């Protein structure tokens, strides 16, 4: 079987079956690059080097999986794709021409919090809840810069 995969696809297959973190796919890839044909026997010899063991039915499943992956990749390469087709950079699950209607903007709801005066010492607000701190910023009793500098200095 002459598998025509690149290393990433080859290693991806073994990651998908739970063997990506073992030495096995690297050993098998090295055999493939050296010109060996991937067969059940090649898989068995790669097992020896990697220090793992599969039974004959598992080797057959791997061989079948690699053949199927090769067929899928070859089928993808046969799809004509003009240079004018932009690459798929962004996944968009909506069919062409469909749009999701945005929800109308809702009025912002603020929590009722105690209105505090500006403290003499800024560190007195260090442990206040965020709701109270945001209200103090909104009413310009403290600035976000003052709070940031206080927290960084502490």
JSON list of C-alpha atoms in Angstrom, two decimals:
[
{"chain": "A", "resi": 1, "resn": "UNK", "atom": "CA", "xyz": [0.00, 0.00, 0.00]},
{"chain": "A", "resi": 2, "resn": "UNK", "atom": "CA", "xyz": [1.61, 3.29, -1.05]},
{"chain": "A", "resi": 3, "resn": "UNK", "atom": "CA", "xyz": [0.20, 5.80, 1.40]},
{"chain": "A", "resi": 4, "resn": "UNK", "atom": "CA", "xyz": [0.46, 9.38, 0.12]},
{"chain": "A", "resi": 5, "resn": "UNK", "atom": "CA", "xyz": [0.01, 11.44, 3.26]},
{"chain": "A", "resi": 6, "resn": "UNK", "atom": "CA", "xyz": [1.96, 14.26, 4.75]},
{"chain": "A", "resi": 7, "resn": "UNK", "atom": "CA", "xyz": [3.42, 13.87, 8.23]},
{"chain": "A", "resi": 8, "resn": "UNK", "atom": "CA", "xyz": [0.77, 16.07, 9.87]},
{"chain": "A", "resi": 9, "resn": "UNK", "atom": "CA", "xyz": [-2.12, 14.02, 8.45]},
{"chain": "A", "resi": 10, "resn": "UNK", "atom": "CA", "xyz": [-0.34, 10.79, 9.35]},
{"chain": "A", "resi": 11, "resn": "UNK", "atom": "CA", "xyz": [0.31, 11.84, 12.95]},
{"chain": "A", "resi": 12, "resn": "UNK", "atom": "CA", "xyz": [-3.22, 13.28, 13.16]},
{"chain": "A", "resi": 13, "resn": "UNK", "atom": "CA", "xyz": [-4.66, 9.85, 12.39]},
{"chain": "A", "resi": 14, "resn": "UNK", "atom": "CA", "xyz": [-2.76, 8.28, 15.29]},
{"chain": "A", "resi": 15, "resn": "UNK", "atom": "CA", "xyz": [-3.71, 11.10, 17.62]},
{"chain": "A", "resi": 16, "resn": "UNK", "atom": "CA", "xyz": [-7.33, 10.40, 16.71]},
{"chain": "A", "resi": 17, "resn": "UNK", "atom": "CA", "xyz": [-7.03, 6.78, 17.79]},
{"chain": "A", "resi": 18, "resn": "UNK", "atom": "CA", "xyz": [-5.22, 7.64, 21.02]},
{"chain": "A", "resi": 19, "resn": "UNK", "atom": "CA", "xyz": [-1.64, 6.85, 20.00]},
{"chain": "A", "resi": 20, "resn": "UNK", "atom": "CA", "xyz": [-0.39, 10.37, 19.31]},
{"chain": "A", "resi": 21, "resn": "UNK", "atom": "CA", "xyz": [1.71, 10.58, 22.48]},
{"chain": "A", "resi": 22, "resn": "UNK", "atom": "CA", "xyz": [3.50, 7.27, 21.88]},
{"chain": "A", "resi": 23, "resn": "UNK", "atom": "CA", "xyz": [6.67, 6.60, 19.90]},
{"chain": "A", "resi": 24, "resn": "UNK", "atom": "CA", "xyz": [4.74, 4.33, 17.54]},
{"chain": "A", "resi": 25, "resn": "UNK", "atom": "CA", "xyz": [3.50, 6.82, 14.88]},
{"chain": "A", "resi": 26, "resn": "UNK", "atom": "CA", "xyz": [6.96, 8.37, 14.56]},
{"chain": "A", "resi": 27, "resn": "UNK", "atom": "CA", "xyz": [8.56, 4.97, 14.04]},
{"chain": "A", "resi": 28, "resn": "UNK", "atom": "CA", "xyz": [5.95, 4.01, 11.46]},
{"chain": "A", "resi": 29, "resn": "UNK", "atom": "CA", "xyz": [6.37, 7.35, 9.68]},
{"chain": "A", "resi": 30, "resn": "UNK", "atom": "CA", "xyz": [10.14, 6.83, 9.53]},
{"chain": "A", "resi": 31, "resn": "UNK", "atom": "CA", "xyz": [9.57, 3.45, 7.89]},
{"chain": "A", "resi": 32, "resn": "UNK", "atom": "CA", "xyz": [7.20, 5.03, 5.37]},
{"chain": "A", "resi": 33, "resn": "UNK", "atom": "CA", "xyz": [9.68, 7.81, 4.53]},
{"chain": "A", "resi": 34, "resn": "UNK", "atom": "CA", "xyz": [12.43, 5.19, 4.11]},
{"chain": "A", "resi": 35, "resn": "UNK", "atom": "CA", "xyz": [10.34, 3.60, 1.36]},
{"chain": "A", "resi": 36, "resn": "UNK", "atom": "CA", "xyz": [8.64, 0.80, 3.27]},
{"chain": "A", "resi": 37, "resn": "UNK", "atom": "CA", "xyz": [5.11, -0.05, 2.33]},
{"chain": "A", "resi": 38, "resn": "UNK", "atom": "CA", "xyz": [2.69, 0.11, 5.27]},
{"chain": "A", "resi": 39, "resn": "UNK", "atom": "CA", "xyz": [1.44, -3.39, 5.86]},
{"chain": "A", "resi": 40, "resn": "UNK", "atom": "CA", "xyz": [0.42, -5.41, 8.88]},
{"chain": "A", "resi": 41, "resn": "UNK", "atom": "CA", "xyz": [4.04, -6.61, 9.10]},
{"chain": "A", "resi": 42, "resn": "UNK", "atom": "CA", "xyz": [5.39, -3.04, 8.99]},
{"chain": "A", "resi": 43, "resn": "UNK", "atom": "CA", "xyz": [3.03, -2.10, 11.80]},
{"chain": "A", "resi": 44, "resn": "UNK", "atom": "CA", "xyz": [4.21, -5.11, 13.81]},
{"chain": "A", "resi": 45, "resn": "UNK", "atom": "CA", "xyz": [7.90, -4.18, 13.38]},
{"chain": "A", "resi": 46, "resn": "UNK", "atom": "CA", "xyz": [7.17, -0.55, 14.40]},
{"chain": "A", "resi": 47, "resn": "UNK", "atom": "CA", "xyz": [5.49, -1.93, 17.54]},
{"chain": "A", "resi": 48, "resn": "UNK", "atom": "CA", "xyz": [8.71, -3.66, 18.53]},
{"chain": "A", "resi": 49, "resn": "UNK", "atom": "CA", "xyz": [10.75, -0.47, 18.28]},
{"chain": "A", "resi": 50, "resn": "UNK", "atom": "CA", "xyz": [8.09, 1.58, 20.11]},
{"chain": "A", "resi": 51, "resn": "UNK", "atom": "CA", "xyz": [7.74, -1.02, 22.86]},
{"chain": "A", "resi": 52, "resn": "UNK", "atom": "CA", "xyz": [4.00, -1.59, 22.46]},
{"chain": "A", "resi": 53, "resn": "UNK", "atom": "CA", "xyz": [1.92, -4.52, 21.25]},
{"chain": "A", "resi": 54, "resn": "UNK", "atom": "CA", "xyz": [-1.24, -4.88, 19.17]},
{"chain": "A", "resi": 55, "resn": "UNK", "atom": "CA", "xyz": [-3.05, -8.04, 18.26]},
{"chain": "A", "resi": 56, "resn": "UNK", "atom": "CA", "xyz": [-3.52, -8.92, 14.56]},
{"chain": "A", "resi": 57, "resn": "UNK", "atom": "CA", "xyz": [-7.09, -7.57, 14.46]},
{"chain": "A", "resi": 58, "resn": "UNK", "atom": "CA", "xyz": [-5.91, -4.19, 15.83]},
{"chain": "A", "resi": 59, "resn": "UNK", "atom": "CA", "xyz": [-3.17, -4.03, 13.18]},
{"chain": "A", "resi": 60, "resn": "UNK", "atom": "CA", "xyz": [-5.77, -4.71, 10.47]},
{"chain": "A", "resi": 61, "resn": "UNK", "atom": "CA", "xyz": [-7.97, -1.93, 11.86]},
{"chain": "A", "resi": 62, "resn": "UNK", "atom": "CA", "xyz": [-5.03, 0.50, 11.75]},
{"chain": "A", "resi": 63, "resn": "UNK", "atom": "CA", "xyz": [-4.20, -0.49, 8.21]},
{"chain": "A", "resi": 64, "resn": "UNK", "atom": "CA", "xyz": [-7.86, -0.06, 7.18]},
{"chain": "A", "resi": 65, "resn": "UNK", "atom": "CA", "xyz": [-7.99, 3.33, 8.92]},
{"chain": "A", "resi": 66, "resn": "UNK", "atom": "CA", "xyz": [-4.90, 4.54, 7.10]},
{"chain": "A", "resi": 67, "resn": "UNK", "atom": "CA", "xyz": [-6.31, 3.32, 3.76]},
{"chain": "A", "resi": 68, "resn": "UNK", "atom": "CA", "xyz": [-9.59, 5.14, 4.42]},
{"chain": "A", "resi": 69, "resn": "UNK", "atom": "CA", "xyz": [-7.76, 8.32, 5.38]},
{"chain": "A", "resi": 70, "resn": "UNK", "atom": "CA", "xyz": [-5.70, 8.12, 2.20]},
{"chain": "A", "resi": 71, "resn": "UNK", "atom": "CA", "xyz": [-8.87, 7.66, 0.11]},
{"chain": "A", "resi": 72, "resn": "UNK", "atom": "CA", "xyz": [-10.52, 10.68, 1.76]},
{"chain": "A", "resi": 73, "resn": "UNK", "atom": "CA", "xyz": [-7.47, 12.85, 1.14]},
{"chain": "A", "resi": 74, "resn": "UNK", "atom": "CA", "xyz": [-7.24, 11.72, -2.49]},
{"chain": "A", "resi": 75, "resn": "UNK", "atom": "CA", "xyz": [-10.94, 12.53, -2.93]},
{"chain": "A", "resi": 76, "resn": "UNK", "atom": "CA", "xyz": [-10.38, 16.00, -1.52]},
{"chain": "A", "resi": 77, "resn": "UNK", "atom": "CA", "xyz": [-7.48, 16.57, -3.91]},
{"chain": "A", "resi": 78, "resn": "UNK", "atom": "CA", "xyz": [-9.73, 15.66, -6.85]},
{"chain": "A", "resi": 79, "resn": "UNK", "atom": "CA", "xyz": [-12.24, 18.42, -6.06]},
{"chain": "A", "resi": 80, "resn": "UNK", "atom": "CA", "xyz": [-11.64, 21.20, -8.59]},
{"chain": "A", "resi": 81, "resn": "UNK", "atom": "CA", "xyz": [-11.03, 24.46, -6.79]},
{"chain": "A", "resi": 82, "resn": "UNK", "atom": "CA", "xyz": [-10.45, 27.61, -8.80]},
{"chain": "A", "resi": 83, "resn": "UNK", "atom": "CA", "xyz": [-7.87, 30.12, -7.63]},
{"chain": "A", "resi": 84, "resn": "UNK", "atom": "CA", "xyz": [-10.68, 32.66, -7.32]},
{"chain": "A", "resi": 85, "resn": "UNK", "atom": "CA", "xyz": [-12.16, 30.74, -4.36]},
{"chain": "A", "resi": 86, "resn": "UNK", "atom": "CA", "xyz": [-11.10, 32.35, -1.11]},
{"chain": "A", "resi": 87, "resn": "UNK", "atom": "CA", "xyz": [-9.69, 30.11, 1.61]},
{"chain": "A", "resi": 88, "resn": "UNK", "atom": "CA", "xyz": [-12.02, 29.23, 4.47]},
{"chain": "A", "resi": 89, "resn": "UNK", "atom": "CA", "xyz": [-10.50, 31.38, 7.18]},
{"chain": "A", "resi": 90, "resn": "UNK", "atom": "CA", "xyz": [-13.66, 31.89, 9.22]},
{"chain": "A", "resi": 91, "resn": "UNK", "atom": "CA", "xyz": [-16.22, 29.22, 10.02]},
{"chain": "A", "resi": 92, "resn": "UNK", "atom": "CA", "xyz": [-19.73, 30.48, 9.32]},
{"chain": "A", "resi": 93, "resn": "UNK", "atom": "CA", "xyz": [-22.48, 27.91, 9.96]},
{"chain": "A", "resi": 94, "resn": "UNK", "atom": "CA", "xyz": [-25.16, 30.05, 8.29]},
{"chain": "A", "resi": 95, "resn": "UNK", "atom": "CA", "xyz": [-26.12, 29.24, 4.71]},
{"chain": "A", "resi": 96, "resn": "UNK", "atom": "CA", "xyz": [-25.21, 31.97, 2.19]},
{"chain": "A", "resi": 97, "resn": "UNK", "atom": "CA", "xyz": [-27.63, 34.87, 2.29]},
{"chain": "A", "resi": 98, "resn": "UNK", "atom": "CA", "xyz": [-28.99, 34.08, 5.78]},
{"chain": "A", "resi": 99, "resn": "UNK", "atom": "CA", "xyz": [-28.48, 36.48, 8.65]},
{"chain": "A", "resi": 100, "resn": "UNK", "atom": "CA", "xyz": [-29.26, 36.28, 12.34]},
{"chain": "A", "resi": 101, "resn": "UNK", "atom": "CA", "xyz": [-31.48, 39.12, 13.50]},
{"chain": "A", "resi": 102, "resn": "UNK", "atom": "CA", "xyz": [-29.76, 40.99, 16.34]},
{"chain": "A", "resi": 103, "resn": "UNK", "atom": "CA", "xyz": [-31.70, 41.33, 19.56]},
{"chain": "A", "resi": 104, "resn": "UNK", "atom": "CA", "xyz": [-32.87, 44.85, 20.35]},
{"chain": "A", "resi": 105, "resn": "UNK", "atom": "CA", "xyz": [-30.66, 46.71, 22.81]},
{"chain": "A", "resi": 106, "resn": "UNK", "atom": "CA", "xyz": [-31.98, 46.69, 26.33]},
{"chain": "A", "resi": 107, "resn": "UNK", "atom": "CA", "xyz": [-31.62, 49.47, 28.81]},
{"chain": "A", "resi": 108, "resn": "UNK", "atom": "CA", "xyz": [-28.75, 48.95, 31.22]},
{"chain": "A", "resi": 109, "resn": "UNK", "atom": "CA", "xyz": [-29.89, 47.96, 34.68]},
{"chain": "A", "resi": 110, "resn": "UNK", "atom": "CA", "xyz": [-27.80, 49.23, 37.56]},
{"chain": "A", "resi": 111, "resn": "UNK", "atom": "CA", "xyz": [-27.79, 47.74, 41.01]},
{"chain": "A", "resi": 112, "resn": "UNK", "atom": "CA", "xyz": [-28.83, 50.03, 43.81]},
{"chain": "A", "resi": 113, "resn": "UNK", "atom": "CA", "xyz": [-25.73, 50.69, 45.83]},
{"chain": "A", "resi": 114, "resn": "UNK", "atom": "CA", "xyz": [-24.85, 52.99, 48.66]},
{"chain": "A", "resi": 115, "resn": "UNK", "atom": "CA", "xyz": [-23.53, 56.32, 47.47]},
{"chain": "A", "resi": 116, "resn": "UNK", "atom": "CA", "xyz": [-20.23, 56.80, 49.21]},
{"chain": "A", "resi": 117, "resn": "UNK", "atom": "CA", "xyz": [-18.27, 60.03, 49.40]},
{"chain": "A", "resi": 118, "resn": "UNK", "atom": "CA", "xyz": [-14.66, 60.01, 48.30]},
{"chain": "A", "resi": 119, "resn": "UNK", "atom": "CA", "xyz": [-12.57, 58.67, 51.18]},
{"chain": "A", "resi": 120, "resn": "UNK", "atom": "CA", "xyz": [-9.63, 60.67, 52.49]},
{"chain": "A", "resi": 121, "resn": "UNK", "atom": "CA", "xyz": [-7.40, 57.63, 51.91]},
{"chain": "A", "resi": 122, "resn": "UNK", "atom": "CA", "xyz": [-7.99, 55.82, 48.58]},
{"chain": "A", "resi": 123, "resn": "UNK", "atom": "CA", "xyz": [-7.01, 52.50, 50.19]},
{"chain": "A", "resi": 124, "resn": "UNK", "atom": "CA", "xyz": [-10.23, 52.62, 52.22]},
{"chain": "A", "resi": 125, "resn": "UNK", "atom": "CA", "xyz": [-12.11, 51.45, 49.11]},
{"chain": "A", "resi": 126, "resn": "UNK", "atom": "CA", "xyz": [-9.78, 48.50, 48.37]},
{"chain": "A", "resi": 127, "resn": "UNK", "atom": "CA", "xyz": [-12.25, 45.83, 49.51]},
{"chain": "A", "resi": 128, "resn": "UNK", "atom": "CA", "xyz": [-15.51, 47.39, 48.33]},
{"chain": "A", "resi": 129, "resn": "UNK", "atom": "CA", "xyz": [-17.63, 45.37, 45.91]},
{"chain": "A", "resi": 130, "resn": "UNK", "atom": "CA", "xyz": [-17.20, 46.12, 42.22]},
{"chain": "A", "resi": 131, "resn": "UNK", "atom": "CA", "xyz": [-20.75, 47.48, 42.07]},
{"chain": "A", "resi": 132, "resn": "UNK", "atom": "CA", "xyz": [-19.86, 50.21, 44.56]},
{"chain": "A", "resi": 133, "resn": "UNK", "atom": "CA", "xyz": [-16.52, 50.95, 42.90]},
{"chain": "A", "resi": 134, "resn": "UNK", "atom": "CA", "xyz": [-18.19, 51.31, 39.50]},
{"chain": "A", "resi": 135, "resn": "UNK", "atom": "CA", "xyz": [-20.73, 53.72, 40.98]},
{"chain": "A", "resi": 136, "resn": "UNK", "atom": "CA", "xyz": [-17.92, 55.79, 42.53]},
{"chain": "A", "resi": 137, "resn": "UNK", "atom": "CA", "xyz": [-16.19, 55.92, 39.11]},
{"chain": "A", "resi": 138, "resn": "UNK", "atom": "CA", "xyz": [-19.46, 56.82, 37.38]},
{"chain": "A", "resi": 139, "resn": "UNK", "atom": "CA", "xyz": [-20.07, 59.69, 39.82]},
{"chain": "A", "resi": 140, "resn": "UNK", "atom": "CA", "xyz": [-16.40, 60.77, 39.41]},
{"chain": "A", "resi": 141, "resn": "UNK", "atom": "CA", "xyz": [-15.56, 60.33, 43.10]},
{"chain": "A", "resi": 142, "resn": "UNK", "atom": "CA", "xyz": [-12.53, 58.23, 42.09]},
{"chain": "A", "resi": 143, "resn": "UNK", "atom": "CA", "xyz": [-10.91, 57.47, 38.75]},
{"chain": "A", "resi": 144, "resn": "UNK", "atom": "CA", "xyz": [-10.10, 54.10, 37.24]},
{"chain": "A", "resi": 145, "resn": "UNK", "atom": "CA", "xyz": [-6.46, 55.20, 37.14]},
{"chain": "A", "resi": 146, "resn": "UNK", "atom": "CA", "xyz": [-6.45, 55.88, 40.90]},
{"chain": "A", "resi": 147, "resn": "UNK", "atom": "CA", "xyz": [-7.98, 52.45, 41.59]},
{"chain": "A", "resi": 148, "resn": "UNK", "atom": "CA", "xyz": [-5.53, 50.70, 39.26]},
{"chain": "A", "resi": 149, "resn": "UNK", "atom": "CA", "xyz": [-2.53, 52.39, 40.83]},
{"chain": "A", "resi": 150, "resn": "UNK", "atom": "CA", "xyz": [-3.83, 51.58, 44.33]},
{"chain": "A", "resi": 151, "resn": "UNK", "atom": "CA", "xyz": [-4.29, 47.88, 43.52]},
{"chain": "A", "resi": 152, "resn": "UNK", "atom": "CA", "xyz": [-0.90, 47.64, 41.79]},
{"chain": "A", "resi": 153, "resn": "UNK", "atom": "CA", "xyz": [0.85, 49.37, 44.72]},
{"chain": "A", "resi": 154, "resn": "UNK", "atom": "CA", "xyz": [-0.84, 47.04, 47.27]}
]
